Amino acid sequence: MHLRFLQRIVTGLSLLLILLSACDPIQSKTSLTASQEQTIVDLVEKKLISASITGVSMDAIALHVTSISSEPLEILIPAGTYFLAENPSVQNMVARHAANASLDPGAILDIKVEAACASLHLAAPGPADTFAMVRASELPEMGKVIDQLNTTLVDYPVEQAAVWIVTDDASYDELGMLVGGSPFGQPLILEEDAVRAMMLVEQAGVDIRKYSIWRDRYALLIEVTEPDLVTWLGEELGAEDSSAPAGGFQATAQPTAAGSGKEISQFAYQAFGSSELSATDWSAMQATGAPNTTDCGDLPTAWSSEHSMPGATLKLFYEQAVIPTRIVIYESYNPGAIFMVEVLGFSGAPAVYQGDPKVIAECPYQMIIDIMDVKEPTAAITLTLDQENEAWNQIDAVELIGVLP
C-alpha cells in the first residue's frame, strides 16, 4: 500500500512538472520573440530570412524576402537603412521612411522601400542593379537628417536634396541633376526645395554652413517666396559672423565712412544670365572672378546674352554681404547698354543706377557706380541691359566694394 501511494505521488509530481514546464515564462518569452518585430538586418544575421535587393528607380528600392524560419515574423526596415551598390559605378541608397511587413513561415514576400540616392555623381540605380544592406550610413549626419525628415512632411525632391547635401556636399547646380521624365527633363529640385532641405539639415543639428550649398544662399534667397523659408534664410543670413574676410574678397586699405567696419572689394563667385551664348564660352560664369579679358572684342572670356535684345539680365552673387559703397562693371565689348543696376537686400532690391543706354567709344570700359544711400547689406547684384540699338554688350567682371556690417 505504501509503495502504491508513493508511486501515485511520483506520478502526480511528474504531471505537475510537465504542466509547469508548459507555462514556463522563459519558454513563453522565446516563443514571443520569434513573432516580435525585428529589423531586417537582425533577421538576416540570425538566418531567419534571406533577402535579395535590387534597384527600382532613384526614389525606391526592392527587397525580395524569403522566410527560412518555422515561426511567423514581423519585419521592420528602419528609416536610414543603407544599401550599398555592388556595382561601384551605381549610387548607394538610403531608406527615407520605415517599412513593415509580416512574413509567414516559409513564405516569400516582395517589399518596396521609399529610398533616396546617396552618391550624386554616379549612375542612377535600376532593376538590374543589386545591393548589399547595412544598418546605417557611416556618416553620423545622415542619421540625424533622416530622423528630421521623418518628423516633417515634405516631398521627395526635398528629401533627396537633403540627402545629397550631406552625402555629396552638393551645390544647388549639382542638385539640378535630378530631372523628371527623361535625362533631358526639367529639374525636380527647385530653389524652394533646396532651401527647405537646407533648413531641415540645420534643424537636424547639422551645420549647414559647412556645405557648398551655403555659398548659394543669396542666389536662392531672391527666388524663394514661401514665408517660412524667407524668414528662416533671412534670419540665418542676419546671424552670420561677418567680422573676418573670406577667401572670395580682399580688404582695402582705405578707412571707411562707417567707422566700425572694414571696406572690402570682391568679385562674384556665381552668376546667372537670362540667356547665354553657350554653357562655357560667353556664359554667365565668365563674368565671375576678377577681370581677365584685356582686349576689346567679341571674346569668349566675357558674358554675352544669346540675343542682342532689350531686357537681358545678369545676376551676380558674392561670398560676403556688405553695405555697398561702389560697383565697378568691366565691359569688354560694345559698352553702354546697361540701363539699370539693382542690389539685393533683406527689404528688397533697390536700384542704385538707372539711365538711358548709350554708345561708349572707350573699350574695354569700366562703369563706376558710387552708392551713398543703401544702408543694409547686400551680396547680390542684378544688371539689366538694353541692346536694341547696339550689338551684343559683353561683361567681363563686376566688382562689389562695400563695408562689412
Short mmCIF file of N, CA and C in Angstrom, two decimals, residues 23 46 49 85 91 116 146 169 174 177 197 202 233 244 253 257 284 290 309 337 345 356 391 403:
data_model
loop_
_atom_site.label_atom_id
_atom_site.label_comp_id
_atom_site.label_asym_id
_atom_site.label_seq_id
_atom_site.Cartn_x
_atom_site.Cartn_y
_atom_site.Cartn_z
N CYS A 23 4.06 26.14 -18.88
CA CYS A 23 3.79 27.55 -18.54
C CYS A 23 5.06 28.31 -18.20
N LYS A 46 20.50 36.50 -38.15
CA LYS A 46 20.06 35.32 -37.40
C LYS A 46 19.67 34.16 -38.31
N ILE A 49 15.74 34.81 -42.30
CA ILE A 49 15.28 35.14 -43.64
C ILE A 49 16.49 35.27 -44.56
N ALA A 85 25.55 49.65 -53.30
CA ALA A 85 25.51 49.12 -54.66
C ALA A 85 26.70 48.21 -54.90
N GLN A 91 24.88 54.46 -57.77
CA GLN A 91 24.68 55.13 -56.50
C GLN A 91 24.24 54.17 -55.39
N ALA A 116 16.32 57.14 -51.13
CA ALA A 116 16.98 58.26 -51.81
C ALA A 116 18.37 57.81 -52.23
N ILE A 146 17.95 61.96 -41.60
CA ILE A 146 16.84 61.04 -41.83
C ILE A 146 15.81 61.15 -40.70
N ASP A 169 27.95 66.78 -50.53
CA ASP A 169 28.25 68.22 -50.46
C ASP A 169 27.78 68.92 -51.73
N GLU A 174 24.39 71.33 -58.71
CA GLU A 174 24.50 69.87 -58.74
C GLU A 174 23.17 69.20 -58.40
N MET A 177 20.81 68.03 -61.15
CA MET A 177 21.00 66.80 -61.91
C MET A 177 19.79 65.88 -61.80
N ALA A 197 15.33 71.97 -47.85
CA ALA A 197 16.29 70.93 -47.48
C ALA A 197 17.38 71.50 -46.59
N GLU A 202 19.74 71.95 -41.08
CA GLU A 202 20.09 72.76 -39.92
C GLU A 202 19.25 72.37 -38.71
N LEU A 233 15.80 81.78 -43.87
CA LEU A 233 17.04 82.13 -44.55
C LEU A 233 17.45 83.56 -44.21
N ALA A 244 35.32 88.60 -40.20
CA ALA A 244 36.60 88.23 -40.81
C ALA A 244 36.42 87.99 -42.29
N ALA A 253 42.72 99.22 -48.26
CA ALA A 253 43.50 99.96 -47.28
C ALA A 253 42.77 101.21 -46.80
N ALA A 257 33.66 105.05 -44.10
CA ALA A 257 32.78 106.06 -43.55
C ALA A 257 32.04 105.53 -42.33
N ALA A 284 27.38 82.99 -68.41
CA ALA A 284 27.28 83.91 -67.28
C ALA A 284 28.44 83.73 -66.31
N ALA A 290 37.85 87.89 -61.03
CA ALA A 290 38.47 89.14 -61.46
C ALA A 290 38.47 89.25 -62.98
N MET A 309 18.90 91.78 -77.52
CA MET A 309 17.56 92.32 -77.35
C MET A 309 17.47 93.05 -76.02
N ALA A 337 25.33 99.55 -72.73
CA ALA A 337 23.97 99.03 -72.83
C ALA A 337 23.28 98.87 -71.47
N GLY A 345 18.79 93.38 -51.02
CA GLY A 345 18.85 93.48 -49.57
C GLY A 345 17.70 92.73 -48.96
N ASP A 356 19.71 105.98 -69.41
CA ASP A 356 19.47 105.57 -70.79
C ASP A 356 20.72 104.89 -71.35
N ALA A 391 25.09 96.32 -80.85
CA ALA A 391 25.38 94.90 -80.93
C ALA A 391 25.51 94.36 -79.50
N VAL A 403 31.31 97.98 -47.14
CA VAL A 403 31.75 97.92 -45.75
C VAL A 403 31.12 96.71 -45.07
#
